[in-house]
Coordinates of C-alpha atoms and ligand atoms in Angstrom, one line a residue:
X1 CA 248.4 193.8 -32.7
X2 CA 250.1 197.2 -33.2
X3 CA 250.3 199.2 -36.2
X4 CA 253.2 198.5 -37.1
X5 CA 252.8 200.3 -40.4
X6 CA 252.9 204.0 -38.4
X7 CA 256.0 202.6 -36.3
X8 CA 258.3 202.1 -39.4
X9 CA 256.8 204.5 -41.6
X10 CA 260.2 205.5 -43.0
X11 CA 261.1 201.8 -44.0
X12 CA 260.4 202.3 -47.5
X13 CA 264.5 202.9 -48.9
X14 CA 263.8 205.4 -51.8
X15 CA 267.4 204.9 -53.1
X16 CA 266.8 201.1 -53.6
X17 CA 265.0 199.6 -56.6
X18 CA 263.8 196.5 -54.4
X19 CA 261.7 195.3 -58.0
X20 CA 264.9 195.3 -59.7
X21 CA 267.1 193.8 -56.7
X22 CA 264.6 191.1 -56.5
X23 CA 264.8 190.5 -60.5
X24 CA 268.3 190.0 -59.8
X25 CA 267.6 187.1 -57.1
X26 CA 266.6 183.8 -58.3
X27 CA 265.5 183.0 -54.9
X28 CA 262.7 185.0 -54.4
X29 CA 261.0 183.6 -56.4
X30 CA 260.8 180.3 -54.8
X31 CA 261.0 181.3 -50.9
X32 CA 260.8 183.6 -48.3
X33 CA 264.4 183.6 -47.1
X34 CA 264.6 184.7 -43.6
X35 CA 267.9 182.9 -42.8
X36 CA 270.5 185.7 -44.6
X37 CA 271.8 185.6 -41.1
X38 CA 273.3 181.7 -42.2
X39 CA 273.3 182.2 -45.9
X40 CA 272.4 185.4 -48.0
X41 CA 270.8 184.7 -51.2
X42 CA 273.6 185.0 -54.0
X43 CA 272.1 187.8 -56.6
X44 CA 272.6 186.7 -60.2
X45 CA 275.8 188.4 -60.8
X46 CA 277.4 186.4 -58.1
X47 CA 276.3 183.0 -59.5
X48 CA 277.6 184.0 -63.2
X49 CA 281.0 185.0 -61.5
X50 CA 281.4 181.7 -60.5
X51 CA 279.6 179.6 -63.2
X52 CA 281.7 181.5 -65.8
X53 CA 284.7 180.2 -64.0
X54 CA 283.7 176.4 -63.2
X55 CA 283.1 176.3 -67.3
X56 CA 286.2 178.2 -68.4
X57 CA 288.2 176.0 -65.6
X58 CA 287.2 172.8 -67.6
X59 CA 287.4 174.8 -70.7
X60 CA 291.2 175.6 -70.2
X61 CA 292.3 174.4 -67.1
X62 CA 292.0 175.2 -63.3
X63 CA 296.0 177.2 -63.4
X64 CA 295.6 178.7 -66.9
X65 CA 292.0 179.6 -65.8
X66 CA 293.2 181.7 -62.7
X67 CA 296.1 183.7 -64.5
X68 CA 293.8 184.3 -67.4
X69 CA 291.0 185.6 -64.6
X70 CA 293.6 187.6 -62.6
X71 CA 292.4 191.1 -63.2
X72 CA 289.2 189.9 -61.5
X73 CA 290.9 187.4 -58.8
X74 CA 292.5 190.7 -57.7
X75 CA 289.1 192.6 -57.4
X76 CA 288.2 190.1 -54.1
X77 CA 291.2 192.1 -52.4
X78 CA 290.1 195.5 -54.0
X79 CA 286.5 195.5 -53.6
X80 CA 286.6 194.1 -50.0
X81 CA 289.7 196.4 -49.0
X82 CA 286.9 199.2 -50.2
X83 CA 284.3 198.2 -48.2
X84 CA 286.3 198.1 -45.1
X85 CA 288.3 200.6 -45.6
X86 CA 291.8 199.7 -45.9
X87 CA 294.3 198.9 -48.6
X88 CA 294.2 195.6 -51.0
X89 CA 297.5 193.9 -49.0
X90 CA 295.1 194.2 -45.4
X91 CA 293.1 191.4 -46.8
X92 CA 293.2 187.8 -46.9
X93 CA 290.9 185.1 -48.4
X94 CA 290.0 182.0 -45.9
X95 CA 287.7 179.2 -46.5
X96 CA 285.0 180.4 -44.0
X97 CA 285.2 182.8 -41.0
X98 CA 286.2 180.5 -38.4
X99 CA 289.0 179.2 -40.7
X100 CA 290.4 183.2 -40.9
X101 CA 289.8 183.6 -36.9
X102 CA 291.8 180.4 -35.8
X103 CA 294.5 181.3 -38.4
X104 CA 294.7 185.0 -36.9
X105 CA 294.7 183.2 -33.2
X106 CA 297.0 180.6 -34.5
X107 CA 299.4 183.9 -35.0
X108 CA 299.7 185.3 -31.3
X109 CA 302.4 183.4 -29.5
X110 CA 300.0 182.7 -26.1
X111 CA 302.3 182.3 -22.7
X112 CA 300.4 180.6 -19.6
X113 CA 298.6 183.1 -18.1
X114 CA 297.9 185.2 -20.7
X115 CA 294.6 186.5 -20.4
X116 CA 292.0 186.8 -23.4
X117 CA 289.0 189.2 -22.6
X118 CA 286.0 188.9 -24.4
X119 CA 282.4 189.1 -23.5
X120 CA 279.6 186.9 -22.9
X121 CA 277.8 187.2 -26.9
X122 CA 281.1 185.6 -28.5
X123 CA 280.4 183.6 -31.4
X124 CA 280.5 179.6 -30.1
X125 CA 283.4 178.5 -32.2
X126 CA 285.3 180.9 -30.9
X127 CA 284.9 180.8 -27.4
X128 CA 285.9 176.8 -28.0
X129 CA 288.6 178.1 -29.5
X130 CA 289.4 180.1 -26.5
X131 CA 289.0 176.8 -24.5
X132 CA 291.4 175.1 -26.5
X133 CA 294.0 177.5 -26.2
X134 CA 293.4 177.6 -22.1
X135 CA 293.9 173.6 -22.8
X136 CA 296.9 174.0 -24.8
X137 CA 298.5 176.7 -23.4
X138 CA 297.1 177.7 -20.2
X139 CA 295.6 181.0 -21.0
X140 CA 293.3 182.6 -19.1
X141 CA 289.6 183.7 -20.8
X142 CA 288.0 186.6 -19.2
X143 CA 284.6 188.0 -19.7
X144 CA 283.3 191.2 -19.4
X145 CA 280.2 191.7 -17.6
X146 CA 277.3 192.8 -19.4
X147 CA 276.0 196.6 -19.1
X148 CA 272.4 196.0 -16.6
X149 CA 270.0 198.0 -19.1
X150 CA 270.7 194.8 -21.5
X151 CA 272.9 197.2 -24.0
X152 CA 275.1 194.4 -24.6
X153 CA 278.8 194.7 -23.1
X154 CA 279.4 197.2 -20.7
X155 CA 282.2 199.4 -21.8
X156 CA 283.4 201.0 -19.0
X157 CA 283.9 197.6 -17.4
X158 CA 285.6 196.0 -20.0
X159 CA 288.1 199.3 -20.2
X160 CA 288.8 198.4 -16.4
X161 CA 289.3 195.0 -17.1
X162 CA 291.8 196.0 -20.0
X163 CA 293.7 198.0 -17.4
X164 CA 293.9 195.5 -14.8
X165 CA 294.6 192.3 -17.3
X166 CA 296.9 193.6 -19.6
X167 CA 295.2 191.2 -22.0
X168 CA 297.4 189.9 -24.4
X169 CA 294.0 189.6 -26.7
X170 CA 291.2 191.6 -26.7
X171 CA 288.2 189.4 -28.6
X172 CA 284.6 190.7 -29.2
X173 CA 282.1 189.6 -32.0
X174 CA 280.2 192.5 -33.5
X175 CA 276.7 191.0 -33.7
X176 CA 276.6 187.3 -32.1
X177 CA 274.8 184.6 -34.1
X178 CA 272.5 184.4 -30.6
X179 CA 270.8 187.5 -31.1
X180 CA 270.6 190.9 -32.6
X181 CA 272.7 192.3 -30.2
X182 CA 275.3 195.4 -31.5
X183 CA 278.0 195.2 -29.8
X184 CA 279.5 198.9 -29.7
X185 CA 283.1 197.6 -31.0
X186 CA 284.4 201.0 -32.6
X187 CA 284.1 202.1 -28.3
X188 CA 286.3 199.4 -27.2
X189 CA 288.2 199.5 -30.1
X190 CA 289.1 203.6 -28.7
X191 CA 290.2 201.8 -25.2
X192 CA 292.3 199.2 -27.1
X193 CA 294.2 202.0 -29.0
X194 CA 294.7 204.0 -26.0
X195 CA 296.3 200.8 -24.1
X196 CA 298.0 199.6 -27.2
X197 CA 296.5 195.9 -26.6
X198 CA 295.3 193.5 -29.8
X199 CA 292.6 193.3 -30.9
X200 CA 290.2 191.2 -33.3
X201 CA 287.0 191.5 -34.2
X202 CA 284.3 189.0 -35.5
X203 CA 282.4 190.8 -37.9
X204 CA 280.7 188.0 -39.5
X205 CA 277.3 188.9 -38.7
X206 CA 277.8 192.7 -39.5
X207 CA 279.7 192.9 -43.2
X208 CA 276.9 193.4 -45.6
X209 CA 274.7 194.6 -43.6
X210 CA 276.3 197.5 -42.5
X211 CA 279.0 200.1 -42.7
X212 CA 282.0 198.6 -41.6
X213 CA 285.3 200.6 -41.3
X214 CA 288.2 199.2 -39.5
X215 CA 290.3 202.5 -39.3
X216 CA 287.0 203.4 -37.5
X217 CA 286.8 200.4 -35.4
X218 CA 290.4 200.4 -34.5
X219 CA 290.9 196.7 -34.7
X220 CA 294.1 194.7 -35.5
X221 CA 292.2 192.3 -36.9
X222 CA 288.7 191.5 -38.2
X223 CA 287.3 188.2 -39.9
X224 CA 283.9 187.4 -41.9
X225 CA 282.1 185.4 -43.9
X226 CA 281.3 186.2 -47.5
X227 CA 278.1 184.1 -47.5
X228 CA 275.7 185.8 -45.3
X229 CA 275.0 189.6 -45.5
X230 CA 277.2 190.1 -48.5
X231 CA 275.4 187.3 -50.1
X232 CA 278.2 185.8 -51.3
X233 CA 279.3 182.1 -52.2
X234 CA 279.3 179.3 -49.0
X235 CA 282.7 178.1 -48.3
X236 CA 284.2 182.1 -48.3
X237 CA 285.6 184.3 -45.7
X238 CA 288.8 186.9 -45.2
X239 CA 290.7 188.0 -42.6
X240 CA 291.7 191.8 -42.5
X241 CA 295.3 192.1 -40.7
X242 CA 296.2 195.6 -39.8
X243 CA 299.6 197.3 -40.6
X244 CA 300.7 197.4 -37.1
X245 CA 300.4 193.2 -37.5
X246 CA 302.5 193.1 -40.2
X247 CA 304.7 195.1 -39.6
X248 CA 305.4 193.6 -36.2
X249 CA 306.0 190.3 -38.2
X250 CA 302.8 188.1 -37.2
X251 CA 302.8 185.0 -38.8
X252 CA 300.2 182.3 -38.6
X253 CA 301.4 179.1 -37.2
X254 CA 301.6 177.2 -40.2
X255 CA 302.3 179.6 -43.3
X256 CA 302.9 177.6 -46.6
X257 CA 304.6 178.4 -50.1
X258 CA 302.2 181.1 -51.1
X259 CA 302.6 182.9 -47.6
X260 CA 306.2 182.5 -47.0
X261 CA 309.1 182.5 -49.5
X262 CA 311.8 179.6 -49.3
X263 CA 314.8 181.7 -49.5
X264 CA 317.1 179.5 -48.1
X265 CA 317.4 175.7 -47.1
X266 CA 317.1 176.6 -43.2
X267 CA 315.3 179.8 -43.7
X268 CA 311.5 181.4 -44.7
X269 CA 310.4 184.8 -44.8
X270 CA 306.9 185.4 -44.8
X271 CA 305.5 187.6 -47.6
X272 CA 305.0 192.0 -46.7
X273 CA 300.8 191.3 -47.2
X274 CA 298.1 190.0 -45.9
X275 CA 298.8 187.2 -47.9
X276 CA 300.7 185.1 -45.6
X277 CA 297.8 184.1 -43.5
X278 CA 296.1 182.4 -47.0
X279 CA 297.3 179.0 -48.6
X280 CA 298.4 178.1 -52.0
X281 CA 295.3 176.5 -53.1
X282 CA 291.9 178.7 -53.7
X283 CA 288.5 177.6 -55.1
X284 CA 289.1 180.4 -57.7
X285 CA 285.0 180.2 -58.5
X286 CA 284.6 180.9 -54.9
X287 CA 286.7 184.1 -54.9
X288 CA 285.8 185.4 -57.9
X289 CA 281.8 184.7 -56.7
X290 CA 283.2 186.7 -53.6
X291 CA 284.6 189.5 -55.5
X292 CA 280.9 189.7 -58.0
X293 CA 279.0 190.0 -54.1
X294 CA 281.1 192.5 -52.7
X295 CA 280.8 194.8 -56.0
X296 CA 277.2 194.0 -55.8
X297 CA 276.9 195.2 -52.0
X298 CA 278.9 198.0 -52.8
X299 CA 276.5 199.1 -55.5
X300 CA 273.4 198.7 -53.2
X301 CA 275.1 201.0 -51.2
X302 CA 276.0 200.0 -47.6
X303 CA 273.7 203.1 -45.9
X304 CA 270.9 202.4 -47.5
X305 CA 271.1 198.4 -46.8
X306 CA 272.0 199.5 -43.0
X307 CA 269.0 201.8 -42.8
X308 CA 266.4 199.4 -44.3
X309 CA 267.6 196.0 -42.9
X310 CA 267.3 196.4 -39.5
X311 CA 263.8 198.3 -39.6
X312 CA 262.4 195.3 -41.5
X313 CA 263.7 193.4 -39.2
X314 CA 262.0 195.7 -36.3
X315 CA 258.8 195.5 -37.7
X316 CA 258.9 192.0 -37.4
X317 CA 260.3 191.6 -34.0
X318 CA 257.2 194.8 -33.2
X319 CA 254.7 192.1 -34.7
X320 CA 256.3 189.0 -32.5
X321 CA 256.2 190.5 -29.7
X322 CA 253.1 191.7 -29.6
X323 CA 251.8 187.4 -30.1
X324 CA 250.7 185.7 -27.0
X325 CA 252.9 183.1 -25.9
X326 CA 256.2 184.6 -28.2
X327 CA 259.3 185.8 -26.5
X328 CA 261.4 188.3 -28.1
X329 CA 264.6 187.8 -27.2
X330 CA 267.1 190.5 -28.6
X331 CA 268.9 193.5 -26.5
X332 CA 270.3 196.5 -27.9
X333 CA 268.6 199.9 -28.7
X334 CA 269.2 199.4 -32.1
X335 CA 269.2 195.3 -32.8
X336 CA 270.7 194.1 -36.2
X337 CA 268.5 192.2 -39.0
X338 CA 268.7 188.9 -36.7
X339 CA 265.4 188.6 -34.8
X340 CA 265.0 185.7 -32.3
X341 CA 262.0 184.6 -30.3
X342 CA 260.6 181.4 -28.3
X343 CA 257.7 180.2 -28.6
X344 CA 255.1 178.4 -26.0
X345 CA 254.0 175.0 -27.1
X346 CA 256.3 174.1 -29.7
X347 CA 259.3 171.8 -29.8
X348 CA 262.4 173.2 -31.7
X349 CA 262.3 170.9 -34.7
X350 CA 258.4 170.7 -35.7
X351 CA 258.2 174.9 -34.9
X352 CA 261.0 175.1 -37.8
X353 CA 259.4 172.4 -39.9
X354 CA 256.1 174.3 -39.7
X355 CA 257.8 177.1 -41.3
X356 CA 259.5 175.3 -43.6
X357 CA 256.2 173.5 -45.2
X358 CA 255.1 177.2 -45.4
X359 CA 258.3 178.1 -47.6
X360 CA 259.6 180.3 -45.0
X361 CA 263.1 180.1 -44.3
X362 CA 264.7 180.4 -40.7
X363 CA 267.3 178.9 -38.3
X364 CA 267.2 177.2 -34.8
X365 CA 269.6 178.3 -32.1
X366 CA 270.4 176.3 -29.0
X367 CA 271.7 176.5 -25.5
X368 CA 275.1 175.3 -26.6
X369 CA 275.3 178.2 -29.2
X370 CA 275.3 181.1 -26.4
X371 CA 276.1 179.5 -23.0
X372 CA 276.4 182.6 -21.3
X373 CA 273.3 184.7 -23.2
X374 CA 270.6 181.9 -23.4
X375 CA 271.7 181.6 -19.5
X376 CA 271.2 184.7 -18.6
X377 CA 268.1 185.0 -20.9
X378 CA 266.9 181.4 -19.5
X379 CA 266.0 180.0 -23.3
X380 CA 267.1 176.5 -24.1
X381 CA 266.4 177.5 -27.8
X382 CA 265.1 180.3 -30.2
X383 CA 264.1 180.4 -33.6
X384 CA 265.7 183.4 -35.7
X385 CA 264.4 184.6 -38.3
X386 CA 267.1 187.2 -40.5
X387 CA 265.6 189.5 -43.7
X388 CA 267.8 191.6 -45.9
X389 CA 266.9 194.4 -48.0
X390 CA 265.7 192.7 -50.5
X391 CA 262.9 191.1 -48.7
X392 CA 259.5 192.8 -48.8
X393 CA 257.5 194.4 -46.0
X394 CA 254.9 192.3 -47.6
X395 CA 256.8 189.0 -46.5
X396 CA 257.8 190.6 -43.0
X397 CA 254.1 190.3 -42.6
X398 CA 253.6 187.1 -44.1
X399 CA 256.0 185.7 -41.4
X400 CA 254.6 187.2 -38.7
X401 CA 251.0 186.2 -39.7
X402 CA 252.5 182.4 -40.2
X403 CA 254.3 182.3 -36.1
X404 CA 250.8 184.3 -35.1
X405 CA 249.0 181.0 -36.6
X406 CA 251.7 178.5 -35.5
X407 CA 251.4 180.7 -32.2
X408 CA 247.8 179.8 -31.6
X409 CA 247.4 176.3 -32.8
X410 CA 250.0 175.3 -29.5
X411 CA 247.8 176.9 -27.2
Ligands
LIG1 C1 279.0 185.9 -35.3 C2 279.5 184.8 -36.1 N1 280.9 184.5 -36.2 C3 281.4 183.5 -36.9 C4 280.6 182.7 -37.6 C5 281.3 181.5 -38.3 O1 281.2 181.7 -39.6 P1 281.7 180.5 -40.6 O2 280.6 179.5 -40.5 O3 282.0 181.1 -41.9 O4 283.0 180.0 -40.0 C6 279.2 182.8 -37.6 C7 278.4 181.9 -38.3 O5 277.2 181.8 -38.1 C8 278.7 183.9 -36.8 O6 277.4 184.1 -36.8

């Protein structure tokens, strides 16, 4: 094995207080969570936030519990509108990142024909969602090819493609559940400007664990989850929608009573914000969780977190690869905190199980997850394993030394 401790020397985030950070996760205690790439664990702030609501809800009641919380409701938009960097009206709450990205898709008014050029890391759900609108409505999905020295999408290519398509959507996820690909979004976002073309972003693997600025990325619009790298609450997400969207009048499909106003028996108008692509009811706990996690992240500091998540993450993929009979699988000169790997001798299920009896944490990804990258990559399935900051170099290690063991009993 190399040593890995002279490769990432500089791991060691002076700026974080990683004893206090771990005082402030329950979790740690009781596992090594390597699966922040499905579900961050929620620090205690976050779980307070939303305990403190469930009890005042049936303390008061669920309506007189939101007005009397509103200051804090109207953080979510603040404190994510900060850590994008746009305004408070830009953001909407969804019930998970899938529900914000088919309500933004659910907004474009696809013709037959229309073409919708993405590239071949997309996040499954929403290349079935691109499926069902080519079922629907006839529209046309186009992928850009891949760059040959495994960089992820090639640019120049997909800029060509945007000239010859006229796409009516432009579509690229910015780190794919598949891998720890980076996909280099703010480049294509510079092409998208130039051409004037739409385009959304899926960000879901990437908020929380870095910087993410959408003046900077130039999208129209960009979804997440609050659950995984920002460690918020399951059953959260948001939907940024830029100016130029609303200003231009997008409207999801169905827009209810708290996105549109009823002005008139035969008449709606949707509402100026963001706001018209959420619904009337909210799990109020959930937001307000949301809100406590994004405050938290933005306390941590999103350059620090982006400088030490990834490099744990690297000196575990340095340790993996170096096993016999493990197959590293992510591209990208600088891969995200999402390390995947196959190993020789194991079945899917039992490998995972093996980790789980050892309280290690991790996720299983398929064939039908990635059609296109475990294709290319000839994998039928990986196992990925996804730190965050607040896990140790010490557990980094302990992985390692548990798929080194796991590793050699197969063989
Ligand atoms: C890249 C990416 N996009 C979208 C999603 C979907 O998120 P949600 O489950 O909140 O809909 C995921 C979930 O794993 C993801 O990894």
């Amino acid at each position: 094995m190399k040593n890995h401790d002279s490769a990432f020397a500089g791991i060691s985030e002076p700026l974080l207080d990683l004893a206090a950070l771990r005082a402030d996760t329950p979790g740690c205690e009781e596992v090594i969570h390597f699966n922040n790439a499905g579900c961050g664990l929620m620090a205690r702030p976050v779980l307070q936030a939303m305990l403190d609501h469930l009890r005042l809800e049936a303390a008061i009641g669920g309506y007189e519990a939101s007005a009397a919380r509103a200051g804090e409701v109207a953080d979510f938009y603040a404190s994510l509108a900060e850590l994008l960097g746009t305004r408070p009206g830009n953001i909407a709450f969804a019930a998970s990142a899938t529900h914000a990205y088919t309500k933004a898709l659910s907004a474009i008014d696809f013709r037959p024909g229309d073409v919708i050029l993405t590239t071949r890391n997309d996040f499954i759900s929403n290349q079935i969602a691109f499926l069902a609108l080519r079922k629907r409505h006839g529209v046309r999905i186009v992928h850009a090819p891949d760059h040959p020295d495994g960089s992820g999408v090639d640019v120049d290519a997909m800029a060509a493609l945007m000239r010859s398509h006229r796409p009516r959507l432009v579509a690229v996820t910015h780190v794919p559940t598949n891998s720890g690909l980076v996909q280099p979004v703010a480049e294509i976002g510079r092409h998208c400007r130039e051409l004037d073309l739409l385009y959304l972003v899926d960000a879901c693997q990437s908020v929380g664990q870095y910087p993410v600025d959408v003046e900077e990325i130039g999208c129209d619009l960009l979804t997440a989850t609050c659950r995984k790298f920002l460690r918020g609450p399951r059953g959260s997400g948001f939907l940024y929608v830029s100016d130029r969207v609303l200003q231009a009048g997008c409207e999801p499909l169905y827009i209810d009573m708290h996105g549109a106003r009823w002005v008139a028996p035969g008449y709606y108008r949707p509402v100026d914000t963001a706001a018209r692509f959420e619904e009337w009811e909210f799990p109020y706990a959930t937001v307000l969780g949301c809100a406590a996690a994004t405050r938290y992240a933005l306390r941590v500091g999103l350059e620090p977190v982006s400088r030490r998540t990834p490099a744990l993450a690297g000196r575990l993929r340095e340790q993996l690869a170096a096993l016999a009979g493990v197959r590293t699988l992510d591209g990208g000169p600088a891969p995200a905190a999402l390390v995947t790997f196959t190993i020789e001798g194991w079945e899917a299920v039992p490998f995972k199980a093996a980790l789980d009896a050892r309280r290690i944490n991790s996720a299983l990804s398929y064939r039908e997850f990635a059609q296109y990258d475990f294709a290319d990559k000839d994998v039928e399935w990986c196992l990925r394993l996804s730190p965050h900051y607040y896990n140790t170099e010490d557990e980094v290690d302990a992985v390692a030394g548990a798929v080194a063991e796991l590793a050699r009993s197969a063989r």
